Amino acid sequence: MRRPLLLGLALVLTLGACGTRLNPVNWFGGSEPATATMTPVALPAPSEDGRPLMAQVISLDIDAMQGGAIVRAVGLPPTQGYWAAELVGRPVQDGVKTFEFRALPPMAQTAVSTQQSREVTVGAFITAHELQGIRQITVVAAGNALTSRR
């Protein structure tokens, strides 16, 4: 009875002592503002993706999970009705993985309404293999960008 309790306590203390490098939950911190500029090489040709960039990215979260991580971003378009939203990944450059937040505008004129009713949430999965070469993830919108670093 006493031995399993001591083993469990030792395990909890050992795992709790994991620093930011060893604990996958802490691999990426909170997001921070970044400049919304990209190198011309990283931008797609207009014929590749006809969806415009989201007006603004308001949050960025990276959740570690088995086999990799999920990048989740919330965007704010100017009106309701934006659809077919996606985080379009660009090749990793110097340890930085950049995603463009793209969505199609509504087919007809729509209401502006509240911020909550306009928010669009998208996600992308990054494999553990890809994460090995990534130290920073940036999501770019038309008006701003958010970055999360290891």
CSV table of C-alpha atoms in Angstrom, one decimal:
chain,number,residue,atom,x,y,z
A,1,MET,CA,0.0,0.0,0.0
A,2,ARG,CA,2.8,2.4,0.9
A,3,ARG,CA,5.1,1.5,-2.0
A,4,PRO,CA,2.6,2.4,-4.8
A,5,LEU,CA,1.8,5.7,-3.0
A,6,LEU,CA,5.5,6.6,-2.8
A,7,LEU,CA,6.1,5.6,-6.4
A,8,GLY,CA,3.2,7.7,-7.5
A,9,LEU,CA,4.4,10.7,-5.5
A,10,ALA,CA,7.9,10.4,-6.9
A,11,LEU,CA,6.5,10.2,-10.5
A,12,VAL,CA,4.4,13.3,-9.9
A,13,LEU,CA,7.3,15.2,-8.5
A,14,THR,CA,9.6,14.1,-11.3
A,15,LEU,CA,7.1,15.1,-14.1
A,16,GLY,CA,6.3,18.4,-12.3
A,17,ALA,CA,10.0,19.3,-12.3
A,18,CYS,CA,10.2,19.0,-16.1
A,19,GLY,CA,11.4,22.3,-17.5
A,20,THR,CA,10.1,24.0,-20.7
A,21,ARG,CA,12.4,22.0,-22.9
A,22,LEU,CA,11.3,18.5,-21.7
A,23,ASN,CA,7.6,19.2,-21.1
A,24,PRO,CA,5.7,19.1,-24.4
A,25,VAL,CA,2.8,21.1,-22.8
A,26,ASN,CA,5.2,24.1,-22.5
A,27,TRP,CA,6.9,23.9,-25.9
A,28,PHE,CA,5.2,27.0,-27.1
A,29,GLY,CA,4.3,29.9,-24.9
A,30,GLY,CA,1.5,32.4,-25.4
A,31,SER,CA,1.2,34.4,-28.6
A,32,GLU,CA,2.6,37.8,-29.1
A,33,PRO,CA,2.2,40.4,-31.8
A,34,ALA,CA,4.5,40.2,-34.7
A,35,THR,CA,5.0,42.2,-37.9
A,36,ALA,CA,2.7,41.2,-40.7
A,37,THR,CA,5.4,41.3,-43.3
A,38,MET,CA,6.6,38.3,-45.2
A,39,THR,CA,9.3,37.8,-47.8
A,40,PRO,CA,8.1,38.0,-51.4
A,41,VAL,CA,9.2,34.4,-52.0
A,42,ALA,CA,6.8,33.1,-49.3
A,43,LEU,CA,3.7,34.8,-50.7
A,44,PRO,CA,1.6,32.6,-53.0
A,45,ALA,CA,0.9,33.6,-56.6
A,46,PRO,CA,-2.7,35.0,-56.9
A,47,SER,CA,-3.7,32.0,-59.0
A,48,GLU,CA,-2.6,29.6,-56.3
A,49,ASP,CA,-5.2,30.7,-53.6
A,50,GLY,CA,-7.9,33.1,-54.5
A,51,ARG,CA,-8.9,33.6,-50.9
A,52,PRO,CA,-7.9,36.9,-49.3
A,53,LEU,CA,-6.1,37.1,-46.0
A,54,MET,CA,-8.3,37.4,-42.9
A,55,ALA,CA,-8.6,41.0,-41.8
A,56,GLN,CA,-7.1,40.4,-38.3
A,57,VAL,CA,-5.9,37.4,-36.2
A,58,ILE,CA,-7.0,37.9,-32.6
A,59,SER,CA,-5.6,34.8,-30.9
A,60,LEU,CA,-3.1,32.0,-31.5
A,61,ASP,CA,-2.8,28.8,-29.4
A,62,ILE,CA,-0.6,25.8,-29.9
A,63,ASP,CA,-1.7,22.6,-28.2
A,64,ALA,CA,0.7,19.7,-27.9
A,65,MET,CA,-0.8,16.3,-28.6
A,66,GLN,CA,0.3,12.8,-29.4
A,67,GLY,CA,2.2,12.9,-32.7
A,68,GLY,CA,2.6,16.7,-32.9
A,69,ALA,CA,0.8,19.9,-32.2
A,70,ILE,CA,-2.4,21.7,-33.3
A,71,VAL,CA,-2.1,25.3,-34.2
A,72,ARG,CA,-5.4,27.1,-33.6
A,73,ALA,CA,-6.1,30.7,-34.6
A,74,VAL,CA,-9.1,32.9,-34.3
A,75,GLY,CA,-9.6,35.6,-36.9
A,76,LEU,CA,-11.9,38.6,-37.1
A,77,PRO,CA,-13.3,39.5,-40.6
A,78,PRO,CA,-15.0,42.8,-41.2
A,79,THR,CA,-18.5,41.3,-41.5
A,80,GLN,CA,-20.3,38.0,-40.9
A,81,GLY,CA,-20.4,35.2,-43.4
A,82,TYR,CA,-16.7,34.5,-44.2
A,83,TRP,CA,-16.3,30.8,-45.1
A,84,ALA,CA,-13.8,28.2,-46.3
A,85,ALA,CA,-11.2,29.5,-43.8
A,86,GLU,CA,-7.8,27.8,-43.6
A,87,LEU,CA,-4.4,28.2,-42.2
A,88,VAL,CA,-2.2,27.9,-45.4
A,89,GLY,CA,1.2,26.7,-44.4
A,90,ARG,CA,4.4,28.0,-46.0
A,91,PRO,CA,7.7,26.2,-46.0
A,92,VAL,CA,9.8,26.5,-42.8
A,93,GLN,CA,12.5,29.2,-43.1
A,94,ASP,CA,15.2,29.6,-40.5
A,95,GLY,CA,13.1,27.6,-37.9
A,96,VAL,CA,10.0,29.8,-38.5
A,97,LYS,CA,6.8,28.1,-39.7
A,98,THR,CA,4.4,30.7,-41.2
A,99,PHE,CA,0.7,30.2,-41.8
A,100,GLU,CA,-1.5,32.6,-43.8
A,101,PHE,CA,-5.0,32.9,-42.4
A,102,ARG,CA,-7.2,32.9,-45.5
A,103,ALA,CA,-11.0,32.8,-46.0
A,104,LEU,CA,-13.6,33.5,-48.7
A,105,PRO,CA,-15.8,36.6,-48.2
A,106,PRO,CA,-19.6,36.1,-48.1
A,107,MET,CA,-21.4,35.8,-51.4
A,108,ALA,CA,-23.8,38.7,-50.6
A,109,GLN,CA,-23.7,41.7,-48.3
A,110,THR,CA,-24.0,40.7,-44.6
A,111,ALA,CA,-24.3,42.4,-41.3
A,112,VAL,CA,-21.3,43.5,-39.2
A,113,SER,CA,-22.9,42.6,-35.9
A,114,THR,CA,-20.9,41.8,-32.8
A,115,GLN,CA,-17.3,40.6,-32.7
A,116,GLN,CA,-18.2,37.2,-31.2
A,117,SER,CA,-20.6,36.6,-34.1
A,118,ARG,CA,-17.9,37.3,-36.7
A,119,GLU,CA,-15.0,35.3,-35.2
A,120,VAL,CA,-13.7,32.5,-37.4
A,121,THR,CA,-11.6,29.6,-35.8
A,122,VAL,CA,-9.3,27.5,-37.8
A,123,GLY,CA,-6.6,24.9,-37.0
A,124,ALA,CA,-3.7,23.0,-38.6
A,125,PHE,CA,-1.8,20.0,-37.5
A,126,ILE,CA,2.0,19.9,-37.4
A,127,THR,CA,3.6,16.5,-37.0
A,128,ALA,CA,6.3,15.8,-34.3
A,129,HIS,CA,8.8,15.3,-37.1
A,130,GLU,CA,8.1,18.8,-38.6
A,131,LEU,CA,8.2,20.3,-35.1
A,132,GLN,CA,11.8,19.3,-34.7
A,133,GLY,CA,13.0,22.0,-37.0
A,134,ILE,CA,10.5,24.7,-35.8
A,135,ARG,CA,11.3,27.2,-33.0
A,136,GLN,CA,8.6,29.8,-33.9
A,137,ILE,CA,5.1,29.7,-35.4
A,138,THR,CA,3.6,32.8,-37.0
A,139,VAL,CA,0.0,33.3,-38.2
A,140,VAL,CA,-0.3,36.2,-40.7
A,141,ALA,CA,-3.5,38.2,-41.4
A,142,ALA,CA,-4.0,41.3,-43.6
A,143,GLY,CA,-3.7,43.7,-40.6
A,144,ASN,CA,-1.5,41.9,-38.2
A,145,ALA,CA,0.3,38.7,-37.2
A,146,LEU,CA,0.7,36.7,-34.0
A,147,THR,CA,3.8,34.6,-33.1
A,148,SER,CA,4.5,31.9,-30.6
A,149,ARG,CA,8.0,30.8,-29.8
A,150,ARG,CA,9.5,27.8,-28.0
